[in-house]
XYZ file of N, CA and C in Angstrom:
666
model
N -7.750 42.470 33.182
C -6.538 42.167 33.677
C -5.427 43.120 32.740
N -5.690 43.477 31.907
C -4.868 44.634 31.049
C -4.586 45.595 31.720
N -5.676 46.215 32.481
C -5.330 47.383 33.070
C -4.358 46.798 34.371
N -4.328 46.116 34.969
C -3.655 45.616 35.911
C -2.023 45.462 35.358
N -2.132 44.648 34.157
C -0.627 44.437 33.410
C -0.089 45.941 33.160
N -0.945 46.803 32.518
C -0.464 48.101 32.572
C 0.012 48.772 33.715
N -0.758 49.002 34.720
C -0.125 49.477 35.930
C 0.971 48.831 36.200
N 1.434 47.728 36.340
C 2.647 47.004 36.858
C 3.583 47.389 35.769
N 3.451 47.341 34.403
C 4.507 47.782 33.629
C 5.019 49.388 33.891
N 4.005 50.069 33.965
C 4.367 51.397 34.601
C 5.054 51.675 35.839
N 4.488 50.765 36.796
C 5.158 50.879 38.124
C 6.813 50.177 38.163
N 6.910 49.170 37.389
C 8.454 48.943 37.117
C 9.267 50.016 36.811
N 8.748 50.834 35.423
C 9.359 51.958 35.061
C 9.637 52.857 36.141
N 8.678 53.226 36.870
C 8.731 54.167 37.813
C 9.569 54.172 38.934
N 9.984 52.959 39.128
C 10.743 52.387 40.031
C 12.558 53.102 40.015
N 12.719 53.343 38.470
C 14.011 54.089 38.442
C 13.925 55.462 39.083
N 14.552 55.497 40.293
C 14.660 56.765 40.819
C 15.861 57.631 40.551
N 15.768 58.453 39.347
C 16.692 59.123 38.795
C 17.498 59.999 40.028
N 16.660 60.633 40.692
C 17.507 61.434 41.724
C 18.320 60.744 42.587
N 17.656 59.686 43.032
C 18.271 58.708 44.190
C 19.758 58.089 43.790
N 19.616 57.826 42.173
C 20.887 57.053 41.739
C 21.852 58.228 41.381
N 21.316 59.476 41.093
C 22.428 60.412 40.537
C 22.990 60.878 41.895
N 22.217 60.993 42.972
C 22.881 61.587 44.319
C 23.872 60.360 44.797
N 23.289 59.171 44.669
C 24.448 58.131 45.096
C 25.768 58.297 44.125
N 25.666 58.643 42.981
C 26.735 58.769 42.151
C 27.687 59.954 42.938
N 27.257 60.771 43.401
C 27.920 61.910 43.920
C 28.180 61.678 45.443
N 27.750 60.660 46.156
C 28.065 60.125 47.215
C 26.971 60.634 48.337
N 25.847 60.811 47.859
C 24.807 61.570 49.025
C 23.744 60.815 48.702
N 22.914 60.746 49.631
C 21.275 60.112 49.598
C 20.506 61.382 49.645
N 19.972 61.488 48.092
C 19.310 63.142 48.301
C 18.069 63.030 49.072
N 17.482 61.790 49.762
C 16.324 61.955 50.660
C 16.654 62.700 51.923
N 18.149 62.691 52.226
C 18.595 63.371 53.524
C 18.893 64.724 53.364
N 18.427 65.314 52.309
C 18.763 66.612 51.968
C 17.791 67.564 51.586
N 17.783 68.914 51.581
C 16.697 69.754 50.995
C 15.242 69.241 51.846
N 14.511 68.959 50.936
C 12.974 68.443 51.217
C 12.771 67.325 51.494
N 13.939 66.497 51.160
C 13.779 65.066 51.304
C 13.166 64.028 50.230
N 12.585 65.097 49.348
C 12.202 64.055 48.293
C 13.319 63.786 47.125
N 12.933 62.526 46.511
C 13.734 62.196 45.471
C 13.037 62.437 44.166
N 13.215 63.790 43.833
C 12.577 64.415 42.673
C 13.531 65.298 41.947
N 13.000 65.918 41.185
C 13.550 67.039 40.330
C 13.920 67.942 40.938
N 12.908 68.783 41.801
C 13.236 70.275 42.449
C 14.160 69.973 43.381
N 14.126 69.035 44.352
C 15.137 68.790 45.361
C 16.671 68.619 44.747
N 16.517 67.696 43.661
C 17.993 67.568 42.982
C 18.344 68.942 42.446
N 17.766 69.736 41.812
C 18.011 70.795 41.400
C 18.747 71.964 42.614
N 18.196 71.909 43.797
C 18.243 72.801 44.846
C 19.371 72.189 45.497
N 19.632 70.936 45.464
C 20.947 70.100 46.670
C 21.861 69.997 45.612
N 21.900 69.508 44.270
C 23.003 69.559 43.328
C 23.286 70.209 42.273
N 22.266 70.977 42.030
C 22.467 72.220 41.053
C 21.778 71.927 39.780
N 21.717 72.951 39.054
C 20.838 73.014 37.569
C 21.336 71.697 36.909
N 22.483 71.432 36.628
C 22.466 70.306 35.548
C 21.957 68.937 36.123
N 22.173 68.821 37.475
C 21.624 67.653 38.043
C 19.945 67.750 38.027
N 19.251 68.987 38.181
C 17.982 68.875 38.238
C 17.548 68.813 36.822
N 17.967 69.231 35.677
C 17.728 68.835 34.056
C 17.901 67.263 34.075
N 18.849 66.512 34.599
C 19.406 65.370 34.391
C 17.998 64.262 34.966
N 17.609 64.678 36.324
C 16.802 64.196 37.025
C 15.421 64.314 36.471
N 15.063 65.421 35.856
C 13.762 65.652 34.952
C 13.575 65.016 33.682
N 14.629 64.763 32.912
C 14.697 64.027 31.932
C 14.511 62.541 32.239
N 15.135 61.909 33.142
C 15.241 60.586 33.444
C 13.632 60.298 34.013
N 13.183 61.260 34.806
C 11.882 60.816 35.306
C 10.825 61.174 34.390
N 10.802 61.882 33.460
C 9.853 62.101 32.238
C 10.062 60.858 31.239
N 11.380 60.522 30.828
C 11.401 59.367 30.050
C 11.055 57.970 30.342
N 11.066 57.931 31.824
C 10.925 56.722 32.354
C 9.150 56.396 31.991
N 8.446 57.379 32.291
C 6.918 57.353 32.028
C 6.749 57.495 30.453
N 7.404 58.354 29.696
C 7.266 58.141 28.139
C 7.354 56.509 27.739
N 8.478 55.900 28.350
C 8.568 54.527 27.748
C 7.735 53.653 28.205
N 7.209 53.857 29.374
C 6.031 53.085 29.959
C 4.920 52.959 29.134
N 4.421 54.286 28.769
C 3.171 54.777 27.748
C 3.603 53.890 26.419
N 4.878 54.199 25.861
C 5.119 53.674 24.660
C 4.827 52.180 24.629
N 5.595 51.452 25.803
C 5.253 50.023 25.662
C 3.868 49.587 25.692
N 3.047 50.117 26.494
C 1.919 49.736 26.497
C 1.244 49.803 25.245
N 1.488 51.112 24.567
C 1.018 51.401 23.298
C 1.043 50.207 22.266
N 2.520 49.989 22.283
C 2.909 48.928 21.432
C 2.356 47.291 21.580
N 1.990 47.318 22.874
C 1.561 45.924 23.442
C -0.057 45.911 23.162
N -0.723 46.844 23.417
C -2.273 46.999 23.066
C -2.811 47.842 22.324
N -1.883 48.645 21.365
C -2.363 49.297 20.421
C -3.222 48.350 19.201
N -2.658 47.197 19.082
C -3.693 46.485 17.856
C -4.455 45.821 18.367
N -4.215 45.182 19.566
C -5.440 44.361 20.251
C -7.017 45.168 20.653
N -6.397 46.323 21.159
C -7.472 47.465 21.988
C -7.354 48.498 21.244
N -7.724 48.892 19.944
C -7.642 50.155 19.620
C -8.405 50.957 20.083
N -9.533 50.715 20.542
C -10.797 51.679 20.867
C -10.469 52.143 22.593
N -9.612 51.051 23.252
C -9.052 51.857 24.376
C -7.821 51.892 24.929
N -7.075 52.259 23.840
C -5.577 52.204 23.932
C -5.155 53.552 24.880
N -6.149 54.699 24.635
C -5.855 55.841 25.666
C -6.022 55.278 27.152
N -6.995 54.719 27.213
C -7.103 54.007 28.864
C -6.180 53.201 29.322
N -5.644 52.521 28.277
C -4.400 51.659 28.660
C -3.021 52.284 28.887
N -3.006 53.449 28.113
C -1.837 54.233 28.142
C -1.983 54.817 29.386
N -3.241 55.412 29.723
C -3.230 56.214 31.085
C -3.049 55.413 32.177
N -3.549 54.039 32.258
C -3.031 53.010 33.392
C -1.692 52.780 33.284
N -0.769 52.778 32.369
C 0.462 52.760 32.429
C 1.384 54.049 32.669
N 0.875 54.845 32.632
C 1.264 56.315 32.891
C 0.960 56.523 34.573
N -0.062 55.931 34.878
C -0.505 56.218 36.345
C 0.469 55.335 37.304
N 0.707 54.170 36.502
C 1.762 53.084 37.231
C 3.262 53.624 37.296
N 3.465 54.548 36.430
C 4.877 54.953 36.564
C 4.918 56.103 37.573
N 3.770 56.889 37.622
C 3.851 57.702 38.610
C 3.682 57.304 40.046
N 3.091 56.051 39.999
C 3.060 55.511 41.743
C 4.267 54.811 42.015
N 4.999 54.221 40.826
C 6.077 53.729 41.085
C 7.323 54.802 41.387
N 7.120 55.945 40.849
C 8.070 57.240 41.180
C 7.543 57.522 42.720
N 6.326 57.822 42.973
C 6.237 58.157 44.255
C 6.265 57.366 45.437
N 6.358 55.789 45.099
C 6.099 54.900 46.127
C 6.789 53.622 45.937
N 8.413 53.914 45.865
C 9.232 52.895 45.465
C 9.146 51.905 46.646
N 9.046 50.557 46.125
C 8.719 49.598 47.483
C 10.575 49.554 47.972
N 11.534 49.617 47.137
C 12.922 49.379 47.839
C 13.181 50.725 48.664
N 12.655 51.761 48.629
C 13.170 52.606 49.301
C 12.137 53.146 50.272
N 11.444 52.231 50.807
C 10.423 52.022 52.090
C 9.198 53.212 51.382
N 8.951 53.000 50.269
C 7.931 53.784 49.496
C 7.924 55.149 49.692
N 9.194 55.937 49.743
C 9.340 57.171 49.899
C 10.271 57.591 48.609
N 9.402 58.316 47.627
C 9.871 58.619 46.375
C 9.714 60.177 46.214
N 9.426 60.727 44.985
C 9.162 61.980 44.534
C 7.730 62.502 44.669
N 7.471 63.299 44.068
C 5.960 63.873 43.918
C 5.362 63.743 42.541
N 6.092 63.137 41.606
C 5.584 62.551 40.475
C 5.243 63.594 39.251
N 5.888 64.775 39.700
C 5.468 65.936 38.553
C 6.238 65.657 37.145
N 7.630 65.136 37.172
C 8.101 65.070 36.297
C 7.810 63.620 35.401
N 7.404 62.478 36.256
C 6.804 61.581 35.592
C 5.657 61.852 34.934
N 4.789 62.794 35.675
C 3.416 63.166 34.830
C 3.934 63.939 33.682
N 4.832 65.061 33.540
C 5.064 65.406 32.329
C 5.483 64.404 31.398
N 5.921 63.180 31.614
C 6.025 62.203 30.632
C 4.857 61.575 30.153
N 3.704 61.635 30.932
C 2.513 60.814 30.640
C 1.871 61.829 29.726
N 1.821 63.097 29.920
C 1.443 64.103 29.239
C 2.045 64.253 27.800
N 3.196 64.005 27.836
C 4.166 64.152 26.662
C 3.827 62.976 25.679
N 3.507 61.744 26.410
C 3.299 60.648 25.557
C 1.818 60.447 25.154
N 1.265 60.913 25.968
C -0.546 60.704 26.108
C -1.044 60.933 24.611
N -1.212 62.413 24.420
C -1.687 63.076 23.199
C -1.116 64.386 23.130
N -0.780 64.897 21.964
C -0.016 66.112 21.710
C -0.938 67.328 22.212
N -2.222 67.362 22.184
C -2.924 68.285 22.684
C -2.625 68.718 24.339
N -2.420 67.742 24.841
C -1.870 67.850 26.353
C -0.564 68.686 26.458
N 0.652 68.544 25.585
C 1.922 69.060 25.715
C 1.736 70.551 25.782
N 0.855 71.374 24.893
C 1.009 72.358 24.701
C 0.489 73.362 25.979
N -0.642 72.422 26.308
C -1.324 73.322 27.588
C -0.285 73.325 28.613
N -0.068 71.861 28.815
C 0.786 71.464 30.083
C 2.096 72.557 30.056
N 2.828 72.553 29.079
C 4.171 73.542 28.710
C 3.884 75.052 29.228
N 2.423 75.331 28.793
C 2.309 76.869 28.968
C 1.769 76.972 30.413
N 0.911 76.232 30.715
C 0.669 76.363 32.394
C 1.785 76.229 33.245
N 2.885 75.447 33.000
C 3.955 75.227 33.999
C 5.097 76.004 33.871
N 5.500 76.580 32.356
C 6.722 77.413 32.280
C 6.270 78.882 32.507
N 4.882 79.219 32.051
C 4.347 80.390 32.421
C 4.119 80.948 33.855
N 3.818 79.900 34.677
C 3.564 80.007 35.919
C 5.068 80.064 36.669
N 5.752 79.122 36.302
C 7.112 79.208 36.808
C 8.079 80.315 36.426
N 8.344 80.659 35.179
C 8.900 81.719 34.643
C 8.717 83.294 35.276
N 7.295 83.103 35.728
C 6.872 84.477 36.170
C 6.882 84.661 37.966
N 6.425 83.389 38.365
C 6.714 83.430 40.027
C 7.807 82.404 40.642
N 8.524 81.488 39.919
C 9.611 81.006 40.413
C 9.073 79.884 41.415
N 7.917 79.636 41.251
C 7.295 78.418 42.481
C 7.150 77.228 41.347
N 7.785 76.198 41.579
C 7.933 74.985 40.815
C 6.550 74.441 41.289
N 6.058 74.437 42.802
C 5.022 73.788 43.220
C 3.643 74.203 42.569
N 3.540 75.892 42.605
C 2.456 76.210 41.909
C 2.141 76.158 40.486
N 3.549 75.942 39.638
C 3.297 75.350 38.288
C 2.930 73.924 38.171
N 3.191 73.231 38.984
C 2.914 71.668 39.039
C 1.557 71.403 39.272
N 0.820 72.223 40.257
C -0.396 72.206 40.668
C -1.476 72.700 39.458
N -0.963 73.739 38.932
C -1.599 74.526 37.783
C -1.791 73.269 36.570
N -0.785 72.453 36.470
C -0.353 71.591 35.491
C -1.312 70.432 35.608
N -1.557 69.920 36.927
C -2.632 68.881 37.131
C -3.945 69.446 36.746
N -4.202 70.584 37.202
C -5.546 71.119 37.096
C -5.949 71.096 35.891
N -4.823 71.721 35.195
C -5.288 71.714 33.479
C -5.327 70.202 32.870
N -4.482 69.028 33.444
C -4.432 67.999 33.120
C -5.966 67.543 32.953
N -6.558 67.669 34.227
C -7.603 67.030 34.596
C -8.958 67.781 33.813
N -8.854 69.092 33.582
C -9.838 69.696 32.960
C -9.969 69.227 31.542
N -8.377 69.100 31.009
C -8.332 68.974 29.415
C -8.703 67.517 29.260
N -8.505 66.610 30.240
C -9.070 65.264 29.960
C -10.336 65.209 29.760
N -11.128 65.967 30.549
C -12.697 65.731 30.592
C -13.174 66.451 29.236
N -12.582 67.585 28.860
C -13.106 68.269 27.734
C -12.705 67.462 26.382
N -11.678 66.920 26.359
C -11.122 66.058 25.105
C -12.129 65.087 25.138
N -12.375 64.445 26.159
C -13.172 63.097 26.374
C -14.342 63.387 25.790
N -15.083 64.452 26.128
C -16.324 64.922 25.841
C -16.528 65.476 24.214
N -15.584 65.811 23.938
C -15.343 66.055 22.238
C -14.948 65.136 21.608
N -14.855 63.800 21.997
C -14.455 62.695 21.176
C -13.297 62.496 20.632
N -11.990 63.303 21.239
C -10.635 63.518 21.126
C -10.264 61.957 20.924
N -10.664 60.977 22.153
C -10.138 59.744 22.071
C -10.906 58.512 21.225
N -11.480 58.916 20.502
C -12.233 57.888 19.412
C -13.280 57.395 19.915
N -13.576 56.206 19.693
C -14.942 55.797 19.931
C -14.963 54.807 21.385
N -14.892 55.519 22.117
C -14.807 54.876 23.608
C -16.077 55.187 24.214
N -16.739 54.088 24.929
C -17.953 53.985 25.674
C -18.016 54.950 26.831
N -19.014 55.423 27.141
C -19.211 56.291 28.179
C -18.725 55.757 29.459
N -18.705 54.507 29.747
C -18.047 54.216 31.056
C -16.691 54.128 30.803
N -16.024 53.857 29.656
C -14.741 53.980 29.560
C -14.211 55.512 29.976
N -14.908 56.382 29.245
C -14.531 57.732 29.458
C -14.489 58.286 31.053
N -15.561 57.669 31.685
C -15.686 58.170 33.164
C -14.303 57.488 33.808
N -14.431 56.222 33.600
C -13.217 55.551 34.175
C -11.833 56.154 33.915
N -11.860 56.999 32.592
C -10.258 57.834 32.425
C -10.394 58.985 33.364
N -11.678 59.612 33.300
C -11.741 60.719 34.400
C -11.547 60.395 35.824
N -11.790 59.335 36.342
C -11.603 58.773 37.290
C -10.322 58.766 37.654
N -9.363 58.053 36.860
C -7.597 57.737 37.013
C -7.148 58.945 37.282
N -7.519 60.009 36.135
C -6.975 61.222 36.115
C -7.309 62.011 37.681
N -8.530 61.922 38.150
C -8.932 62.552 39.355
C -7.928 62.048 40.450
N -7.852 60.792 40.434
C -7.021 60.031 41.294
C -5.612 60.545 41.489
N -5.107 60.625 40.220
C -3.733 61.183 40.053
C -3.705 62.613 40.482
N -4.590 63.509 40.182
C -4.575 65.004 40.581
C -4.688 65.229 42.001
N -5.750 64.151 42.566
C -5.966 64.104 44.278
C -4.420 64.073 44.884
N -3.775 62.931 44.005
C -2.598 62.431 45.024
C -1.584 63.457 44.845
N -1.496 64.494 43.731
C -0.458 65.463 43.424
C -0.677 66.313 44.483
N -1.887 66.597 44.822
C -2.274 67.907 45.452
C -2.036 67.338 47.177
N -2.237 66.203 47.258
C -2.002 65.685 48.738
C -0.393 65.575 48.964
N 0.399 65.103 47.847
C 1.746 65.179 48.140
C 2.231 66.815 48.303
N 1.617 67.749 47.417
C 1.980 69.066 47.656
C 1.416 69.812 48.762
N 0.642 69.215 49.682
C -0.080 69.572 50.655
C 0.821 70.798 51.389
N 1.839 70.514 51.758
C 2.500 71.652 52.559
C 3.067 72.469 51.748
N 3.186 72.333 50.639
C 3.722 73.603 49.622
C 2.611 74.389 49.689
N 1.276 73.771 49.474
C -0.043 74.616 49.475
C -0.037 75.841 50.649
N 0.359 75.014 51.737
C 0.112 75.633 52.840
C 1.090 77.120 52.981
N 2.386 76.663 52.362
C 3.444 77.620 52.247
C 3.086 78.763 51.287
N 2.482 78.102 50.364
C 1.962 79.372 49.298
C 1.025 80.143 49.771
N 0.027 79.703 50.452
C -1.096 80.705 51.238
C -0.402 81.717 52.142
N 0.529 81.117 52.707
C 1.134 82.080 53.585
C 2.610 83.022 53.107
N 3.041 82.757 51.689
C 3.887 83.446 51.382
C 5.153 82.990 51.577
N 5.339 81.628 52.033
C 6.482 81.250 52.578
C 7.380 80.090 51.824
N 6.586 79.861 50.604
C 7.077 78.727 49.741
C 8.423 79.494 49.171
N 9.224 78.465 49.136
C 10.481 78.671 48.400
C 10.639 78.918 47.094
N 11.375 79.946 46.513
C 11.338 80.011 45.043
C 12.484 79.314 44.293
N 12.439 78.731 43.180
C 13.367 78.139 42.510
C 13.763 79.027 41.155
N 15.164 79.009 40.916
C 15.697 79.667 39.426
C 16.673 78.531 38.759
N 16.418 78.867 37.730
C 17.354 77.894 36.727
C 18.735 78.573 36.444
N 18.669 79.785 36.618
C 19.945 80.164 36.244
C 20.554 81.018 37.453
N 20.061 80.924 38.594
C 20.637 81.503 39.737
C 20.840 80.410 40.589
N 22.000 80.728 41.689
C 22.232 79.500 42.566
C 21.159 79.093 43.405
N 20.711 77.675 43.469
C 19.656 77.218 44.415
C 20.187 76.083 45.286
N 21.512 75.792 45.037
C 22.523 74.849 45.596
C 22.344 74.646 46.892
N 21.915 73.806 47.846
C 22.128 73.717 48.935
C 23.497 73.013 49.691
N 24.047 73.411 50.298
C 25.192 72.878 51.135
C 25.066 71.494 51.362
N 25.497 70.313 50.536
C 25.346 69.077 51.262
C 25.937 68.381 52.362
N 26.735 69.412 53.106
C 27.219 69.040 54.034
C 26.276 69.335 55.343
N 25.227 69.998 54.985
C 24.215 70.572 55.669
C 22.824 69.754 55.575
N 22.393 68.754 56.307
C 21.128 68.068 56.144
C 20.164 69.066 56.546
N 18.909 69.011 56.198
C 18.048 69.740 56.272
C 17.267 69.172 57.669
């Protein structure tokens, strides 16, 4: 039952669609422009760097908030499984971001929300995630490639840390459950990026820049 509650907590937080609300403030529906996603990269390309940073912060922090709340609620009662509970909370936030019911289940791709999960989950994960994403993005300017590598690293690091006992006195079954949840999030991320993967293989993926103009003319829908 606790797992379901954690998922629901995360899902509620994930429903706050930063890009969608930011776009509405500026008189557009972000889903009708660029890639059609309600996420950081599309906000960056459609509305500019400032918008992209604000959306990233909002989507990241909503997942942090979900994980922190789960930790506060269950940290005392379930100290041995708190990492598992936090993972469910973060997974719920990613699901809420990707599939918001009030937007016809069409949200973003969950990368900024996952960044929040990584940030709030364990300090070890932050360094690896940052190196993988920014190292890839700053050298290739492919947001999608950096995002996919972050998820691959997240999956690998989860297993390595679990086997090394980083998460404390968890049972083998609970560890496997953590691996399964992480694998589900990873598979979902790769599925959401399937078109990006095809474009990367064909050398057709669009590059994104922080300090150069990416902005799409909002008078022209994709």
